[in-house]
Coordinates of C-alpha atoms in Angstrom, one line a residue:
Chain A
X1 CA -15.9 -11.3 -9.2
X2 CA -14.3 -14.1 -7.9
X3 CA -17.0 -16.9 -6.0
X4 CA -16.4 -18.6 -2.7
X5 CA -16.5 -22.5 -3.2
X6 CA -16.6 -22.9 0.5
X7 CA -15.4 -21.3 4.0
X8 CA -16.0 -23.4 7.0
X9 CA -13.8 -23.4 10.4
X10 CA -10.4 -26.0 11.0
X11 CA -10.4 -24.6 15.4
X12 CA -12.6 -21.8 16.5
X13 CA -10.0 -19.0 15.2
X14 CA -9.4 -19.9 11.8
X15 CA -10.9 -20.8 8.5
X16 CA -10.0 -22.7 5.4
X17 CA -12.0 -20.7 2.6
X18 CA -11.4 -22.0 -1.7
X19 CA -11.8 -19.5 -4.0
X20 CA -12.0 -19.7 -8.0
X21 CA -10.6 -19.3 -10.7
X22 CA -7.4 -18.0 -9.2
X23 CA -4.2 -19.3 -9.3
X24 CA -0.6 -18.2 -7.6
X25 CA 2.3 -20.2 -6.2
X26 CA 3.9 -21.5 -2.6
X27 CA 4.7 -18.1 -1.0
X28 CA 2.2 -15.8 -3.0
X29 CA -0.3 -14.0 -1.4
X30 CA -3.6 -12.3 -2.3
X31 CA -5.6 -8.9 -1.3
X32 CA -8.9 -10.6 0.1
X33 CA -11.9 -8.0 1.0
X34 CA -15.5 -8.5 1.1
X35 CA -17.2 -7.0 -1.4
X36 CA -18.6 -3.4 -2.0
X37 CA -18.3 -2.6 1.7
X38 CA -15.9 0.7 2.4
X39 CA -16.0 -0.7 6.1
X40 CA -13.6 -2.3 6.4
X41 CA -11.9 -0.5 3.3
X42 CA -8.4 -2.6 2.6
X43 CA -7.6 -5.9 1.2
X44 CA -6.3 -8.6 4.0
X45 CA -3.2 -9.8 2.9
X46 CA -3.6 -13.8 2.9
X47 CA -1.1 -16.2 1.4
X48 CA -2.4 -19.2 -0.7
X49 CA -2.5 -22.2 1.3
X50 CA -3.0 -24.6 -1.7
X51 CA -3.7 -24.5 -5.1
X52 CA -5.7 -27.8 -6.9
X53 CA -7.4 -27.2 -10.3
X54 CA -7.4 -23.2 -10.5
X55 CA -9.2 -22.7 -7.5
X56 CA -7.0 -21.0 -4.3
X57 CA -7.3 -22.1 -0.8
X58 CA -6.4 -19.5 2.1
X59 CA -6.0 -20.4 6.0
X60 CA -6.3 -17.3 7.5
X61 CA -6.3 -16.8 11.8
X62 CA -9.8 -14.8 12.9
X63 CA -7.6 -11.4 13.7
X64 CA -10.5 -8.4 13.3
X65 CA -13.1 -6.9 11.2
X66 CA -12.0 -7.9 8.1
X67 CA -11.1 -11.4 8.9
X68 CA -14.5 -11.6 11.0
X69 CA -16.3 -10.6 8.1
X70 CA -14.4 -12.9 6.0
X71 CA -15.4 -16.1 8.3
X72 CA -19.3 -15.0 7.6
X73 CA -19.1 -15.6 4.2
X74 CA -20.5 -19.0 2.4
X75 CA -19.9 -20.8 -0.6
X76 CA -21.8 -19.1 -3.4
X77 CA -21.0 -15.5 -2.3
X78 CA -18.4 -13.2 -4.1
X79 CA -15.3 -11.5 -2.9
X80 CA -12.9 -9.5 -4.0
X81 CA -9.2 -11.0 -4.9
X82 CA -6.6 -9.2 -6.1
X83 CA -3.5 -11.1 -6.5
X84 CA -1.3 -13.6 -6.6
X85 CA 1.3 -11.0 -5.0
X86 CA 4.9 -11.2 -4.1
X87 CA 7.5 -13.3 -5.2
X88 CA 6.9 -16.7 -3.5
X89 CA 9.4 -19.2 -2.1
X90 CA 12.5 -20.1 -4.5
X91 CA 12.9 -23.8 -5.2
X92 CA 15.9 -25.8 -3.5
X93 CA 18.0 -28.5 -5.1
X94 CA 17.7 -29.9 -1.3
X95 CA 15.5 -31.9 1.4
X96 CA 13.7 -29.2 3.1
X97 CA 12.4 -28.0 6.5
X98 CA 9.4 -26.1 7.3
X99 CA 9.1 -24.7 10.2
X100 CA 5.7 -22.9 11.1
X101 CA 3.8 -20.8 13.9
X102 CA 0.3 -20.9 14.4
X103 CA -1.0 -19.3 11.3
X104 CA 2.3 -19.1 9.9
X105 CA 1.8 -22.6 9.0
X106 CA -0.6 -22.0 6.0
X107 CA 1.7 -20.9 3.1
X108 CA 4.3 -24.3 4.1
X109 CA 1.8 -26.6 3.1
X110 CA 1.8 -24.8 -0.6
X111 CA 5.3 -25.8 -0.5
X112 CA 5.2 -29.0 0.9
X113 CA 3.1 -30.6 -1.2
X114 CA 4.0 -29.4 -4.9
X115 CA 7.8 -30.0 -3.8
X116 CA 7.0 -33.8 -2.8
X117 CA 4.8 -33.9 -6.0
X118 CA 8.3 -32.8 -8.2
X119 CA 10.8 -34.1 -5.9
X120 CA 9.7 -37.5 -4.2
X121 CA 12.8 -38.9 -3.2
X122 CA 13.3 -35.8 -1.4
X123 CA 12.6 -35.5 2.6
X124 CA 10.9 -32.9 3.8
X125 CA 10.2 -32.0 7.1
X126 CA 7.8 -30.1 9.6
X127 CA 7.9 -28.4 12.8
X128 CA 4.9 -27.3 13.9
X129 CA 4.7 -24.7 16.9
X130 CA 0.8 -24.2 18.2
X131 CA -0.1 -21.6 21.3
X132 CA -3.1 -24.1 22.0
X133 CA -4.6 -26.5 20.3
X134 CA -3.4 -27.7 16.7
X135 CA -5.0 -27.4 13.4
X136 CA -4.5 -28.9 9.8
X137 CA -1.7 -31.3 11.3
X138 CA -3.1 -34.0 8.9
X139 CA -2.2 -32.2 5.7
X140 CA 1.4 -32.0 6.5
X141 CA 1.2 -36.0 7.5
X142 CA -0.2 -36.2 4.0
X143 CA 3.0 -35.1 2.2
X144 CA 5.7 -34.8 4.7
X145 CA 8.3 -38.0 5.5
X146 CA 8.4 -36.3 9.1
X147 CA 5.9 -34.0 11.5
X148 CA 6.8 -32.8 14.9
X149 CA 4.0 -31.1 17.0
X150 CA 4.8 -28.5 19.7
X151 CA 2.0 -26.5 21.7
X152 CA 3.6 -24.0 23.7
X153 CA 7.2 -22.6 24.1
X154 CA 8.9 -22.0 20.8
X155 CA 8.8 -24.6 18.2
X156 CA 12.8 -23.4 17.1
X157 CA 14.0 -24.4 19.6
X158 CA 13.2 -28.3 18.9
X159 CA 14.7 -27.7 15.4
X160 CA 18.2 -28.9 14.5
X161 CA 19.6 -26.7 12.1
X162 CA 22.1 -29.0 10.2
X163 CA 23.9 -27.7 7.0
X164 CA 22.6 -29.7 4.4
X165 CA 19.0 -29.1 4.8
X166 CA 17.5 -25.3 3.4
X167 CA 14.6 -24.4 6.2
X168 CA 11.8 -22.7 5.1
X169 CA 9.6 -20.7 8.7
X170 CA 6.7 -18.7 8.7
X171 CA 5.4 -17.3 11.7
X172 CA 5.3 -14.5 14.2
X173 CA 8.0 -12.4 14.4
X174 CA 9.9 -13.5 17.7
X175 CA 9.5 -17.2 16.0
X176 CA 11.3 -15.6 12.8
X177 CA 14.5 -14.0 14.6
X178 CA 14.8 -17.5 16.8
X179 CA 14.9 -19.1 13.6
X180 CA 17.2 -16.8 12.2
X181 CA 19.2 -16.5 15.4
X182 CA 19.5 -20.2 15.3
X183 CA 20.3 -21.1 11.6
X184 CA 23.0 -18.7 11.5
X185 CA 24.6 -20.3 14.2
X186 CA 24.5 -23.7 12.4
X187 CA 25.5 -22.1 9.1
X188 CA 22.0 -23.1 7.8
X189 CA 20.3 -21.5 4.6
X190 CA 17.0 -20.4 6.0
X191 CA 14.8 -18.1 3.9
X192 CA 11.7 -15.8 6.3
X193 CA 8.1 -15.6 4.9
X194 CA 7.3 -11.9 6.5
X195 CA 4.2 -11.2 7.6
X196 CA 3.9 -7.6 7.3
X197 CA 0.3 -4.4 7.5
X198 CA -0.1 -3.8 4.2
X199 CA -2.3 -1.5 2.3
X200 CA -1.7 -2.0 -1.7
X201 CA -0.2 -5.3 -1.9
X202 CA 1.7 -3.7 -5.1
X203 CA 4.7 -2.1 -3.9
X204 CA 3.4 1.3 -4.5
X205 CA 2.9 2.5 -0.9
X206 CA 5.7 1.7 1.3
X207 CA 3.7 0.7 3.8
X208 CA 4.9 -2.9 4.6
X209 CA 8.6 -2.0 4.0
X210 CA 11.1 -4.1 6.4
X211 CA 14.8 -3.1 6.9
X212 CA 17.0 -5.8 4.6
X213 CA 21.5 -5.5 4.3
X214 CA 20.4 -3.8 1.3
X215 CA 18.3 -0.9 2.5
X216 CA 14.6 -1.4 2.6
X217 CA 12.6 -3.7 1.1
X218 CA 8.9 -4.1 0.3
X219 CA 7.6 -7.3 1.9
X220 CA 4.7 -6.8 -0.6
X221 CA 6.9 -6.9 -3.9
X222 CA 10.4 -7.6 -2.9
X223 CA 9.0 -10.1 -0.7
X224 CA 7.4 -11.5 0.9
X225 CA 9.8 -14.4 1.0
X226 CA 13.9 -13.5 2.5
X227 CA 16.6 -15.4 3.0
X228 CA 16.7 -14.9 7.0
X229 CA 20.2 -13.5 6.4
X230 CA 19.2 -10.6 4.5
X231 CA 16.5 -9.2 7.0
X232 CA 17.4 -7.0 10.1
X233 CA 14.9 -7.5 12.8
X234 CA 14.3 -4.2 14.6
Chain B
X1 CA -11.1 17.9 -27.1
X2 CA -13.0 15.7 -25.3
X3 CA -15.5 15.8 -22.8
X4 CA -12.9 15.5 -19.7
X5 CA -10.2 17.3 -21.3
X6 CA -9.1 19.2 -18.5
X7 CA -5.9 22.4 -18.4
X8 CA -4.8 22.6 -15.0
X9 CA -1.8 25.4 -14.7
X10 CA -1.5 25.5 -18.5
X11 CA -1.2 21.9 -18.7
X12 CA -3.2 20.1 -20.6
X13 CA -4.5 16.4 -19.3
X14 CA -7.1 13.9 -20.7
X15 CA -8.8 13.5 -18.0
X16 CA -9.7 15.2 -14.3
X17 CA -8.3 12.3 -12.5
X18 CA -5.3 12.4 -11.2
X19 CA -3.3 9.3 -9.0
X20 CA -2.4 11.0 -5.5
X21 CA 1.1 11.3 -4.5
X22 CA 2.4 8.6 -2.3
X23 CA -0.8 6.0 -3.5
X24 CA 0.8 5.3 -6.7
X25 CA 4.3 4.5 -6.9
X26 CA 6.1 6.3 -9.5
X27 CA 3.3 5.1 -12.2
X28 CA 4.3 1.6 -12.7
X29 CA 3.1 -0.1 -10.0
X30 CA -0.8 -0.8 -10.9
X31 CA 0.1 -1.9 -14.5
X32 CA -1.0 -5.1 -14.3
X33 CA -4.4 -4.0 -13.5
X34 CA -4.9 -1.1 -16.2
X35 CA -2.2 1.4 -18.9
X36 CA -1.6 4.1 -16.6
X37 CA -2.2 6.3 -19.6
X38 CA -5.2 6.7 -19.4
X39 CA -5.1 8.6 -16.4
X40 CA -5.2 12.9 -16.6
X41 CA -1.8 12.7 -14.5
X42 CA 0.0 11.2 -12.0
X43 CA 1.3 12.8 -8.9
X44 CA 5.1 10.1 -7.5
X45 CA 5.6 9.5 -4.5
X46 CA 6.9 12.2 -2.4
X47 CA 10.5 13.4 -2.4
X48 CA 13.1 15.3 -0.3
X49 CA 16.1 16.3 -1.3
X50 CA 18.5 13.7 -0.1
X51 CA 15.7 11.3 0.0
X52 CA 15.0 9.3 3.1
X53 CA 14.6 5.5 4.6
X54 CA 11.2 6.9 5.7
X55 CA 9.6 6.0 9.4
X56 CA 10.3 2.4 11.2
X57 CA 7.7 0.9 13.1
X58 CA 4.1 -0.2 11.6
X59 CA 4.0 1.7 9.0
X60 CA -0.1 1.7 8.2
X61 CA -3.1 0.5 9.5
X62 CA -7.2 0.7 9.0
X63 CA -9.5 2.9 10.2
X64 CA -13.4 2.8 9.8
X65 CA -13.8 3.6 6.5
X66 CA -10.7 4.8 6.1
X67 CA -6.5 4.2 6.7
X68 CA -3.6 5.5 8.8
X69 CA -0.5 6.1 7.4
X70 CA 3.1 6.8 8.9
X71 CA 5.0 6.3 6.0
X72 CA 7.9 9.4 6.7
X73 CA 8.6 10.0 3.0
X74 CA 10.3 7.0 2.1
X75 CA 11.8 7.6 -1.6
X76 CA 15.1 7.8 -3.8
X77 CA 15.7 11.5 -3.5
X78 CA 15.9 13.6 -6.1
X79 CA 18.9 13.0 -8.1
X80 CA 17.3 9.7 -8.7
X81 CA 14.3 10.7 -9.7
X82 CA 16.1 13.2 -12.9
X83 CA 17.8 10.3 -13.9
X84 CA 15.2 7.8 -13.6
X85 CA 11.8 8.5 -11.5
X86 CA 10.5 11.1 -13.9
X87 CA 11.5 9.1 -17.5
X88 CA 9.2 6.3 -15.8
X89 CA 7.0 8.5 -15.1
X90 CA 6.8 9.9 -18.6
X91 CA 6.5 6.9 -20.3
X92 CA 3.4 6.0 -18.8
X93 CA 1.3 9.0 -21.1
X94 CA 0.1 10.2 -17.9
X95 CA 0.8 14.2 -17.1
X96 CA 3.7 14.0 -14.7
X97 CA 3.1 15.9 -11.0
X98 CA 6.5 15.5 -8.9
X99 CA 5.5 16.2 -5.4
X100 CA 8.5 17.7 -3.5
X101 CA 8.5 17.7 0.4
X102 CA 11.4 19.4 2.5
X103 CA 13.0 19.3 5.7
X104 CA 14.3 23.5 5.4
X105 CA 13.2 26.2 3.1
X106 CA 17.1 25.3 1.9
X107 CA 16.0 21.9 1.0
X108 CA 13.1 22.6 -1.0
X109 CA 14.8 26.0 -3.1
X110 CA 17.6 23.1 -3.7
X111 CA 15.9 20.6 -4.4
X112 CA 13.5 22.9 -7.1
X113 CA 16.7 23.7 -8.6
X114 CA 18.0 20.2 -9.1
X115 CA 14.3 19.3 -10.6
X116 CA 14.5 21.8 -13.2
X117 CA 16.8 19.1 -14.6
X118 CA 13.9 16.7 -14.7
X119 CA 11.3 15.9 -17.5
X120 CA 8.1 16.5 -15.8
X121 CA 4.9 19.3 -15.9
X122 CA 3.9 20.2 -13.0
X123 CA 5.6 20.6 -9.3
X124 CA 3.2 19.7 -6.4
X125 CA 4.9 21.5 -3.7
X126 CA 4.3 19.2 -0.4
X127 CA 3.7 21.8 2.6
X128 CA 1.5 19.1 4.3
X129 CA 3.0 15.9 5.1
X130 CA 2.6 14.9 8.5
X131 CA 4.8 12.5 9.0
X132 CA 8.1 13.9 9.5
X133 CA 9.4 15.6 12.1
X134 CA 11.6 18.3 11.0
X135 CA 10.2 20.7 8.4
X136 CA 6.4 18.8 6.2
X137 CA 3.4 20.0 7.6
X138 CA 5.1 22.9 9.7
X139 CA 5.2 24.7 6.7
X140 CA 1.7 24.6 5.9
X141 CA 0.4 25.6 9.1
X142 CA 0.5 29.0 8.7
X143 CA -0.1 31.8 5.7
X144 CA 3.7 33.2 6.8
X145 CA 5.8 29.9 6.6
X146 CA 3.6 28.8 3.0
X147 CA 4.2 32.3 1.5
X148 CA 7.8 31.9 1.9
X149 CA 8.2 28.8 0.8
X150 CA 6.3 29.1 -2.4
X151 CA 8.1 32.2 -3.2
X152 CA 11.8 31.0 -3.0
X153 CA 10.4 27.7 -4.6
X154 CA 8.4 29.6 -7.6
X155 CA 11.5 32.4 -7.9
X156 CA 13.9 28.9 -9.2
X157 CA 11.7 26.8 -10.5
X158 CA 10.4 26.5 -14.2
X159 CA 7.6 24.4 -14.0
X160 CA 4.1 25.5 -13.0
X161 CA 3.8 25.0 -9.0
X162 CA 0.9 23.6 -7.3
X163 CA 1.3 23.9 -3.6
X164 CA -0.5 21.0 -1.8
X165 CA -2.5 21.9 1.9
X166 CA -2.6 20.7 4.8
X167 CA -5.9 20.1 6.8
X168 CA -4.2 20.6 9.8
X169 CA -3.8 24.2 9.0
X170 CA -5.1 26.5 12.2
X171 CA -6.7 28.4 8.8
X172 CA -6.5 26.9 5.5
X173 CA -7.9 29.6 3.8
X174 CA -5.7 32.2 5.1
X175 CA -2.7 29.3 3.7
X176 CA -4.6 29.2 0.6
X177 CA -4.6 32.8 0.1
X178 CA -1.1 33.3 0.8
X179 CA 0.2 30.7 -1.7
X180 CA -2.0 32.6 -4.4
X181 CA -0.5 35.5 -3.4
X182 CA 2.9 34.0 -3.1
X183 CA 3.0 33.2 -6.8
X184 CA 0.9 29.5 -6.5
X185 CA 0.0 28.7 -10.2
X186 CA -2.7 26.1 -8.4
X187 CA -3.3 24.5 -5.0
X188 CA -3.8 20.6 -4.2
X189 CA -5.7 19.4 -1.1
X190 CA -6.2 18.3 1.2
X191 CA -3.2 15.7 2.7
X192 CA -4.0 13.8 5.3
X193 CA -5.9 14.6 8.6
X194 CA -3.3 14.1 12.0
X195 CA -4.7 11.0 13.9
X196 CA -3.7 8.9 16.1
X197 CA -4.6 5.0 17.5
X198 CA -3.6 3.0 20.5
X199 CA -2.9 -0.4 21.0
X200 CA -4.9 -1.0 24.1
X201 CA -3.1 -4.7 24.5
X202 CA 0.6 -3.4 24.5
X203 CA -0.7 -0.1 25.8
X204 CA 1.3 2.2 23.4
X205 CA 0.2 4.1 20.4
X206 CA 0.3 1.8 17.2
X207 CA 2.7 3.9 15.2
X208 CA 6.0 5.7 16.7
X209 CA 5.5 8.9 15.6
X210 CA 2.3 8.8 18.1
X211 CA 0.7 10.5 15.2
X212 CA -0.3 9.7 11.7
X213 CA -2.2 10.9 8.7
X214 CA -5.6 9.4 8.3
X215 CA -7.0 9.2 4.6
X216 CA -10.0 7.1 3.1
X217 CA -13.9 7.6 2.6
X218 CA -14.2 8.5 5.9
X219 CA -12.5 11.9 5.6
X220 CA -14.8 12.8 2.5
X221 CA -17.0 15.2 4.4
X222 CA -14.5 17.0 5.6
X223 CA -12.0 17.5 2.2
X224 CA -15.3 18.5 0.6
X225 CA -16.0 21.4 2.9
X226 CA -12.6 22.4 2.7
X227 CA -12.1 23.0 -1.7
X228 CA -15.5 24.4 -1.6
X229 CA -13.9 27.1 0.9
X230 CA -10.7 27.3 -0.8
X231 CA -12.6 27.4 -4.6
X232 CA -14.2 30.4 -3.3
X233 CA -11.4 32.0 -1.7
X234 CA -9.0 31.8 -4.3
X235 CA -9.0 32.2 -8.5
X236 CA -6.0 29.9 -9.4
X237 CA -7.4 26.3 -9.7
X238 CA -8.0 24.1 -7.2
X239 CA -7.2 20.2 -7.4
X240 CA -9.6 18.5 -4.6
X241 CA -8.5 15.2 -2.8
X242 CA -9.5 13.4 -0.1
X243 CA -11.5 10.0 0.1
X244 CA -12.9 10.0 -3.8
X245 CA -13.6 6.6 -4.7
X246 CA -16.3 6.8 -7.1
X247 CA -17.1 9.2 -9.9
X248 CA -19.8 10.7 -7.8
X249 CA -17.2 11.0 -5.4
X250 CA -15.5 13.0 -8.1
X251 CA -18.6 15.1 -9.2
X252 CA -18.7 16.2 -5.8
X253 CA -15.4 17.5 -5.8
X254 CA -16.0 19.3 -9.1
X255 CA -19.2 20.6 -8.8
X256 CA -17.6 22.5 -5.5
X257 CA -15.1 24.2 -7.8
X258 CA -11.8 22.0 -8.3
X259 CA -10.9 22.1 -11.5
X260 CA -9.4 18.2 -11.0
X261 CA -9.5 15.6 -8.4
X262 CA -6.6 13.1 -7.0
X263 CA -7.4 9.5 -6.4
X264 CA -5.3 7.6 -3.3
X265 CA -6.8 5.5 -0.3
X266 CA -8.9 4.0 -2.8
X267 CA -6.6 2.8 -5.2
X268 CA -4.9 0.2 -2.3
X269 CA -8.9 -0.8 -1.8
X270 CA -9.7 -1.4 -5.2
X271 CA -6.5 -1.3 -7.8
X272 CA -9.4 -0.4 -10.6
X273 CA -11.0 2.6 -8.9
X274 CA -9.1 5.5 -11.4
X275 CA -10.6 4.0 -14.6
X276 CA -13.9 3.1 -13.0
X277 CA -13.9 7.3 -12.1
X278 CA -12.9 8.3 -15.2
X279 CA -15.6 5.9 -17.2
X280 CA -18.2 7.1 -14.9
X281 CA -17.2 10.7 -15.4
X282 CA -17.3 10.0 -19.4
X283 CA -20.8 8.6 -19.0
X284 CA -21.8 11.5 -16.9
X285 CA -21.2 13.9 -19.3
X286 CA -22.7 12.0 -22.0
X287 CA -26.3 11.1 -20.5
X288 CA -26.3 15.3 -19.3
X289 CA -25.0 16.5 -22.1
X290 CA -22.3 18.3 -21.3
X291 CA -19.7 19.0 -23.8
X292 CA -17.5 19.9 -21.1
X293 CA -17.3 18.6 -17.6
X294 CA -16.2 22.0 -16.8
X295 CA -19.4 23.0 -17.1
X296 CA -20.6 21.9 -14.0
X297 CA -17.3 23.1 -12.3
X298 CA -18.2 25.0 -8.9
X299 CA -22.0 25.0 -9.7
X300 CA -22.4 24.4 -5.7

């Protein structure tokens, strides 16, 4: 059973917790749920915010039960992890921009850092949308050439969507379709992390599905990474 | 023969644990955690005819102890699953359940047809979901509508039919008897319990259907009570379901008379809880010495 290294807060809604011996890449995701409890009874769906040594990081937002549960536990304790899930975010030949919403922000940093660790010479860029106060702002300074803060309002509409730059946004879902509303418009490539209730995590029980150009599509398995111009909104 | 060999409807499986239609994919999907052969059969998702995009909105969500689901049936339809569901199915090792749902008694006595194509050895008919608004559960509500239905199905069809119930039945053993009398060869239950939740925030029921199937630990009590009934109401056999996640869970089910269980809500909570049951079940039989675990079939 996989042990907590440590779980402590970054604001008052949400944690940072490092788990070990588990591995995954930018964009995965893994089933977290305390241990031998049937209350609550599914996995939480939380995408790996970093990844150092074979031990996973998760930021995860304080939502309900399970989360709150979550934010109890201390290094030493054991939970379940069933992952990494889903197909993760497809590396660009490109300078990148990440563009992130509240919570949304934790699988970008995944991205940002191993892409300046390949890529160097490459820029990459974040836009950072917060309802209140910000968190983690000093891990994208660590490995981006450029961050821009916004706390309130929506953080797309500060971003300019050029051609030659592929945007990467994770957030909530009016966020998503600004983004995608907006990168079309510029004829930017602009790929969707979906956030989506799941119950298996393993594309066997439909539950996450999201309408795609190509019929539907399991956020779980297919995803949970899109280009933006694949997914219909409803 | 081993100690959990197990014949349900003539067909022989390793094991009484079976993956519950709609939990497991068509029998691929939990590979990377454990061979799906080892399991006594595997029951694919759910199919109409025509098949069907399935129910937009949120789609599932938790309950205490348990889950809600509004799925609608998603799945390829059944053309696709001759030429490809049921050969994925088969290659797993696992004895292969196709659960059919329908729309119209048309739908389903088509749709039988069609599946006599298929390579598969058991038909779970689906007279239960409640999740789709024309046809599903309406069938099963009622001894009338379930007699009919298993009696066009059974006249075309050349597999042995389990019928699967509904716990939303006004009488599910009236339902039971009549698909017994109707020509059942077994009976599955139970599906999922109607529910319903409500965003208090956006003040508008979580799912769009209003109404949705609750499964999990939390509806244990209730399945239980509801195979013992049927066990002693009926003399084909009886395949139990309904919030097993342990092998004790399982003995339960057995020692009130089904002759084999089904496994779902559990296997999203823990992808290993089928081969935990069935080592559990193996040990059971060992440290009571039983030969058999039909032996302790319906004991209760």
């Amino acid at each position: 059973m996989p042990v907590i290294l440590q779980n402590s807060h970054v604001s008052p809604e949400v944690c940072l917790m490092t788990i070990k011996g588990l591995t995954g890449k930018a964009g995965q995701f893994y089933m977290l749920r305390p241990t031998k409890v049937l209350d609550p009874l599914l996995g939480r769906p939380i995408s790996i915010h970093d990844c150092v040594d074979g031990n996973c990081s998760f930021l995860y937002r304080i939502a309900g039960k399970g989360t709150s549960l979550m934010s109890e536990l201390r290094a030493g304790d054991t939970i379940e992890a069933y992952g990494p899930y889903g197909n993760g975010f497809e590396p660009v030949d490109s300078d990148i921009r990440l563009i992130g919403g509240g919570i949304g922000i934790a699988p970008l940093y995944f991205l940002a850092r191993t892409q300046k660790a390949l890529y160097p010479n490459r820029v990459i860029e974040a836009y950072l949308g917060f309802v209140e106060k910000p968190f983690m702002v000093q891990y994208f300074r660590a490995v981006a050439d450029f961050v821009y803060v916004r706390v309130g309002g929506y953080i797309t509409s500060d971003v300019p969507f050029e051609e030659n730059v592929v945007n990467y946004a994770c957030g909530p879902v009016p966020m998503m379709k600004a983004a995608k509303e907006e990168a079309e418009k510029k004829g930017s490539t602009l790929y969707l992390s979906l956030e989506a209730h799941m119950a298996c995590g393993v594309g066997a029980c439909l539950g996450c599905t999201c309408p795609t150009v190509s019929g539907n599509k399991r956020v779980c398995k297919d995803g949970p990474v899109f280009l933006a111009s694949e997914v219909c909104f409803e | 023969m081993s100690r959990l060999t197990t014949i349900l409807a003539g067909v022989e499986l390793k094991n009484p644990v079976i993956a519950a239609s709609g939990t497991f994919g068509f029998g691929k999907e939990f590979e990377g955690y454990f061979d799906p052969g080892i399991l006594g059969g595997i029951s694919g998702k759910g199919l109409t005819l025509n098949g069907s995009k399935g129910n937009k909105g949120i789609r599932v969500c938790e309950t205490p102890a348990g889950m809600m689901n509004s799925i609608g049936l998603e799945n390829p339809g059944v053309e696709h699953f001759v030429k490809e569901g049921c050969k994925i199915m088969r290659s797993t090792g696992a004895a292969v359940i196709c659960n059919l749902g329908g729309h119209s008694l048309e739908d389903y006595v088509k749709a039988a047809e069609l599946l006599n194509e298929a390579d598969i050895d058991i038909l779970e008919l689906n007279i239960s979901c409640p999740n789709v608004k024309e046809g599903g559960m309406a069938f099963g509500m009622c001894g009338a509508t379930a007699s009919d239905v298993v009696k066009r199905v059974k006249a075309v069809t050349r597999f042995p039919l389990m019928v699967k119930l509904s716990p939303n039945a006004n009488d599910i053993i009236e339902v039971a008897r009549a698909v017994e009398d109707a020509g059942a060869d077994a009976i599955s239950l139970i599906n999922t319990l109607l529910g319903m939740k409500i965003d208090v925030v956006r003040r508008k029921p979580i799912f769009n259907n209003i109404y949705a199937g609750v499964s999990g630990p939390a509806v244990m009590p209730i399945a239980l009570r509801m195979v013992h009934q049927v066990c002693k109401a009926v003399k084909i056999p009886v395949v139990g379901m309904g919030g097993i996640s342990s092998y004790t869970d399982a003995l339960e089910f057995i020692m009130a008379g089904a002759v084999a269980v089904q496994v779902g809500t559990a296997n999203f909570a823990n992808p290993y809880t089928m081969p935990r049951i069935i080592e559990g079940l193996e040990k059971y039989c060992i440290q009571n010495s039983l030969e058999n675990i039909s032996e302790i079939r319906g004991i209760i």
